[in-house]
CSV table of C-alpha atoms and ligand atoms in Angstrom, one decimal:
chain,number,residue,atom,x,y,z
A,1,MET,CA,137.3,129.2,103.2
A,2,SER,CA,135.8,128.4,106.5
A,3,LEU,CA,138.0,128.0,109.6
A,4,SER,CA,135.6,125.3,110.8
A,5,PRO,CA,136.5,121.9,109.2
A,6,PHE,CA,132.9,120.7,109.5
A,7,CYS,CA,131.5,123.9,107.8
A,8,LEU,CA,134.1,123.7,105.1
A,9,LYS,CA,133.3,120.0,104.5
A,10,LEU,CA,129.6,120.8,104.1
A,11,ASP,CA,130.4,123.8,101.9
A,12,ALA,CA,132.7,121.7,99.7
A,13,PHE,CA,130.0,119.0,99.4
A,14,LEU,CA,127.5,121.7,98.3
A,15,ARG,CA,130.0,123.0,95.7
A,16,MET,CA,130.9,119.4,94.6
A,17,THR,CA,127.2,118.6,94.0
A,18,GLY,CA,126.2,122.0,92.6
A,19,ILE,CA,123.4,122.5,95.2
A,20,PRO,CA,122.6,126.2,95.2
A,21,HIS,CA,123.2,127.7,98.7
A,22,GLU,CA,124.1,130.7,100.6
A,23,ALA,CA,126.8,130.4,103.2
A,24,ILE,CA,126.4,132.5,106.3
A,25,THR,CA,129.1,133.0,109.0
A,26,THR,CA,128.0,133.5,112.6
A,27,PRO,CA,130.3,134.4,115.5
A,28,ALA,CA,128.9,131.6,117.7
A,29,PRO,CA,127.9,128.1,116.8
A,30,PHE,CA,124.9,127.9,119.1
A,31,GLY,CA,122.0,128.8,116.8
A,32,GLY,CA,121.7,125.3,115.3
A,33,PRO,CA,119.7,122.3,116.7
A,34,LYS,CA,122.9,120.6,117.9
A,35,ARG,CA,124.4,123.8,119.2
A,36,LYS,CA,127.4,123.2,116.9
A,37,ALA,CA,128.3,124.5,113.4
A,38,PRO,CA,127.3,123.8,110.7
A,39,TRP,CA,123.6,123.8,110.4
A,40,ILE,CA,121.3,124.5,107.5
A,41,GLU,CA,117.8,125.9,106.9
A,42,HIS,CA,116.1,124.3,104.0
A,43,ASP,CA,112.4,123.9,103.1
A,44,GLY,CA,111.4,125.4,106.4
A,45,ARG,CA,113.5,122.8,108.4
A,46,THR,CA,116.6,123.4,110.4
A,47,LEU,CA,119.1,120.5,110.4
A,48,GLY,CA,122.4,120.1,112.3
A,49,ASP,CA,125.5,118.0,111.9
A,50,SER,CA,127.5,117.9,108.7
A,51,SER,CA,127.0,114.2,108.1
A,52,PHE,CA,123.3,114.2,108.8
A,53,ILE,CA,122.9,117.3,106.6
A,54,ILE,CA,124.9,115.7,103.8
A,55,ALA,CA,122.9,112.4,104.0
A,56,ASP,CA,119.6,114.4,103.9
A,57,LEU,CA,120.7,116.5,100.9
A,58,THR,CA,122.1,113.6,99.0
A,59,GLU,CA,118.7,111.9,99.2
A,60,ARG,CA,116.6,115.0,98.6
A,61,PHE,CA,118.6,116.3,95.7
A,62,GLY,CA,119.5,112.9,94.2
A,63,VAL,CA,123.2,113.8,94.2
A,64,ASP,CA,125.8,111.5,95.6
A,65,PRO,CA,129.6,112.1,95.1
A,66,ASP,CA,130.1,108.5,96.4
A,67,ARG,CA,127.8,106.8,94.0
A,68,GLY,CA,130.6,105.0,92.2
A,69,LEU,CA,132.1,103.5,95.3
A,70,SER,CA,131.9,99.8,96.1
A,71,PRO,CA,130.7,98.6,99.5
A,72,ALA,CA,134.3,98.1,100.6
A,73,GLN,CA,135.3,101.6,99.4
A,74,ARG,CA,132.4,103.0,101.3
A,75,GLY,CA,133.7,101.2,104.4
A,76,GLN,CA,137.2,102.7,103.8
A,77,ALA,CA,135.6,106.1,103.3
A,78,LEU,CA,133.8,105.9,106.6
A,79,ALA,CA,137.0,104.8,108.4
A,80,ILE,CA,138.9,107.8,106.9
A,81,GLN,CA,136.1,110.1,107.9
A,82,ARG,CA,136.2,108.8,111.5
A,83,LEU,CA,140.0,109.2,111.7
A,84,VAL,CA,139.8,112.7,110.5
A,85,GLU,CA,136.7,113.9,112.3
A,86,GLU,CA,136.9,112.0,115.6
A,87,ASN,CA,140.6,112.0,116.2
A,88,LEU,CA,142.8,114.3,114.1
A,89,TYR,CA,140.2,117.1,114.4
A,90,TRP,CA,140.9,117.2,118.2
A,91,ALA,CA,144.6,117.5,117.7
A,92,MET,CA,143.8,120.6,115.6
A,93,VAL,CA,141.5,121.9,118.3
A,94,HIS,CA,144.2,121.4,120.9
A,95,ASP,CA,146.7,123.4,118.9
A,96,ARG,CA,144.3,126.3,118.2
A,97,TRP,CA,142.9,126.7,121.7
A,98,ARG,CA,145.7,125.6,123.9
A,99,ARG,CA,148.9,126.9,122.3
A,100,PRO,CA,149.5,130.3,123.8
A,101,GLU,CA,150.9,131.6,120.6
A,102,ASN,CA,147.5,131.1,118.9
A,103,ALA,CA,145.6,133.2,121.4
A,104,LEU,CA,145.9,136.4,119.3
A,105,PRO,CA,145.4,134.9,115.9
A,106,MET,CA,142.3,133.2,117.2
A,107,ARG,CA,141.0,136.5,118.5
A,108,LYS,CA,141.5,138.1,115.1
A,109,THR,CA,139.9,135.2,113.1
A,110,ILE,CA,137.5,132.9,114.8
A,111,LEU,CA,136.4,135.5,117.3
A,112,GLY,CA,136.8,138.3,114.8
A,113,GLY,CA,133.0,138.7,114.2
A,114,LEU,CA,132.6,139.9,117.8
A,115,PRO,CA,133.1,143.5,119.0
A,116,ALA,CA,136.9,143.8,119.9
A,117,PRO,CA,136.4,144.6,123.6
A,118,LEU,CA,134.3,141.4,124.1
A,119,ARG,CA,136.8,139.1,122.4
A,120,PRO,CA,139.2,138.3,125.4
A,121,LEU,CA,136.2,137.5,127.7
A,122,VAL,CA,134.5,135.3,125.1
A,123,GLN,CA,137.8,133.7,124.3
A,124,ALA,CA,138.4,132.8,128.0
A,125,MET,CA,134.9,131.3,128.3
A,126,ALA,CA,135.0,129.4,125.0
A,127,ARG,CA,138.5,128.1,125.9
A,128,ARG,CA,137.2,126.7,129.2
A,129,GLY,CA,134.4,124.9,127.2
A,130,VAL,CA,136.9,123.6,124.6
A,131,VAL,CA,139.3,122.3,127.2
A,132,ALA,CA,136.5,120.4,128.9
A,133,GLN,CA,135.6,118.9,125.5
A,134,LEU,CA,139.3,118.0,124.9
A,135,ASN,CA,139.5,116.3,128.2
A,136,GLY,CA,136.2,114.5,127.7
A,137,HIS,CA,137.4,113.2,124.4
A,138,GLY,CA,140.7,112.2,125.9
A,139,MET,CA,143.0,114.0,123.5
A,140,GLY,CA,143.3,116.9,126.0
A,141,ARG,CA,144.9,114.6,128.6
A,142,HIS,CA,148.0,114.0,126.5
A,143,ALA,CA,151.2,116.2,126.4
A,144,ASP,CA,151.9,118.4,123.4
A,145,ALA,CA,154.5,115.9,122.1
A,146,GLU,CA,152.1,113.0,122.5
A,147,ILE,CA,149.4,114.8,120.6
A,148,ALA,CA,151.8,115.7,117.8
A,149,ALA,CA,152.8,112.0,117.6
A,150,ILE,CA,149.1,111.0,117.4
A,151,ALA,CA,148.6,113.5,114.6
A,152,ARG,CA,151.7,112.4,112.8
A,153,ARG,CA,150.4,108.8,112.6
A,154,ASP,CA,147.1,110.1,111.3
A,155,ILE,CA,148.6,112.3,108.7
A,156,GLU,CA,151.0,109.5,107.6
A,157,ALA,CA,148.0,107.2,107.2
A,158,ILE,CA,146.1,109.7,105.2
A,159,SER,CA,149.1,110.3,103.0
A,160,ALA,CA,149.7,106.6,102.5
A,161,MET,CA,146.1,106.1,101.5
A,162,LEU,CA,146.1,108.9,99.0
A,163,GLY,CA,149.5,107.8,97.6
A,164,ASP,CA,150.2,109.6,94.3
A,165,GLY,CA,146.6,109.5,93.2
A,166,ALA,CA,144.7,112.7,92.3
A,167,TRP,CA,141.8,111.7,94.6
A,168,PHE,CA,141.2,109.1,97.3
A,169,PHE,CA,139.0,106.8,95.1
A,170,GLY,CA,139.9,107.1,91.5
A,171,ASP,CA,139.6,109.8,88.9
A,172,GLU,CA,136.9,111.9,90.4
A,173,PRO,CA,136.6,113.5,93.9
A,174,THR,CA,134.2,111.9,96.4
A,175,LEU,CA,133.1,113.0,99.9
A,176,THR,CA,136.3,111.6,101.3
A,177,ASP,CA,138.2,114.2,99.4
A,178,ALA,CA,136.0,116.9,100.9
A,179,VAL,CA,136.4,115.4,104.4
A,180,VAL,CA,140.2,115.2,104.2
A,181,PHE,CA,140.5,118.6,102.5
A,182,SER,CA,138.4,120.3,105.1
A,183,LEU,CA,140.7,119.4,107.9
A,184,LEU,CA,144.1,119.4,106.2
A,185,ALA,CA,143.3,122.8,104.5
A,186,ASN,CA,142.5,124.1,108.0
A,187,ILE,CA,146.0,122.9,109.2
A,188,HIS,CA,147.9,124.0,106.1
A,189,TYR,CA,146.5,127.4,105.1
A,190,PRO,CA,145.5,129.5,108.2
A,191,ALA,CA,148.2,131.2,110.2
A,192,PHE,CA,147.8,129.1,113.4
A,193,ALA,CA,151.0,127.6,114.9
A,194,SER,CA,150.9,123.8,114.9
A,195,PRO,CA,153.5,121.0,114.5
A,196,MET,CA,151.0,119.5,112.0
A,197,LYS,CA,151.8,122.2,109.5
A,198,ALA,CA,155.2,120.8,108.8
A,199,MET,CA,153.8,117.2,108.7
A,200,VAL,CA,151.5,118.3,105.8
A,201,ALA,CA,154.1,120.6,104.2
A,202,GLU,CA,156.8,117.9,104.0
A,203,ARG,CA,154.5,115.7,101.9
A,204,PRO,CA,154.3,117.1,98.4
A,205,ALA,CA,151.5,114.8,97.3
A,206,LEU,CA,149.3,116.0,100.2
A,207,VAL,CA,150.0,119.6,99.4
A,208,ALA,CA,149.3,118.9,95.7
A,209,PHE,CA,146.1,117.3,96.7
A,210,LEU,CA,145.1,120.4,98.7
A,211,GLU,CA,146.0,122.7,95.8
A,212,ARG,CA,144.1,120.4,93.4
A,213,PHE,CA,140.9,120.5,95.5
A,214,ARG,CA,141.2,124.2,96.0
A,215,ALA,CA,141.7,124.9,92.3
A,216,ARG,CA,138.7,122.8,91.4
A,217,PHE,CA,136.2,123.9,94.1
A,218,TYR,CA,137.6,127.2,95.6
A,219,PRO,CA,139.2,128.9,92.5
B,301,GSH,N1,129.8,116.1,114.2
B,301,GSH,C1,129.6,117.5,114.0
B,301,GSH,C2,130.7,118.3,114.6
B,301,GSH,C3,130.5,119.8,114.5
B,301,GSH,C4,131.5,120.6,115.3
B,301,GSH,O1,132.2,120.1,116.2
B,301,GSH,N2,131.5,121.9,115.1
B,301,GSH,C5,132.4,122.8,115.8
B,301,GSH,C6,133.0,123.8,114.9
B,301,GSH,S1,134.2,123.1,113.8
B,301,GSH,C7,131.6,123.5,116.9
B,301,GSH,O2,130.5,124.0,116.6
B,301,GSH,N3,132.1,123.6,118.1
B,301,GSH,C8,131.5,124.4,119.1
B,301,GSH,C9,131.2,123.7,120.3
B,301,GSH,O3,131.4,122.4,120.4
B,301,GSH,O4,130.8,124.3,121.3
B,301,GSH,C10,129.4,117.8,112.5
B,301,GSH,O5,129.8,116.9,111.7
B,301,GSH,O6,128.8,118.8,112.1
């Protein structure tokens, strides 16, 4: 499973819809048109941004995991996606890059594709860039405890919306399930220290959701 939530979301979408693909891991995200991961190559085109890619593939392949949603549900789905990708994601980024106890695990995993002697240098440079992004977003300007409080509210909201249901919108998974899975799985499973781990772990329905998604799409 990818340690990038956006790559994992796209991969989950591809698995959900059965679109044949080959997933390639690169040590740096700068090869794509947006200079962020993921990007795809398809039919001689290179496309960046998980949401643009998904919209394009949905149309081209005539597959839409959200086809059964009402307009109101589509609105809720977008609101959940924005919460996850534009807010909670940054709390995860903060924990991974700014907590000193994650420096070594990051070197071994996310930077693990690089030659070992280069890792500390690349990590220091990447960290500077990530801190600038966090400050630009605004999340990085908060104290650890404030970021944890923001994350708690987001996780509580996600948990309340899922309730005891198997999936967010009924009996079959939709893109929202892939979006939520991609971030919460990245909090729950990898060995990075984060106060968010306990926030997920203490909600059995959320953990069951992650396991359900994993069993179905990542057996
Ligand atoms: N909106 C983009 C976000 C992609 C994104 O932020 N990717 C991260 C990896 S999870 C990245 O490439 N970060 C490197 C950077 O910003 O320099 C999408 O949905 O694809």
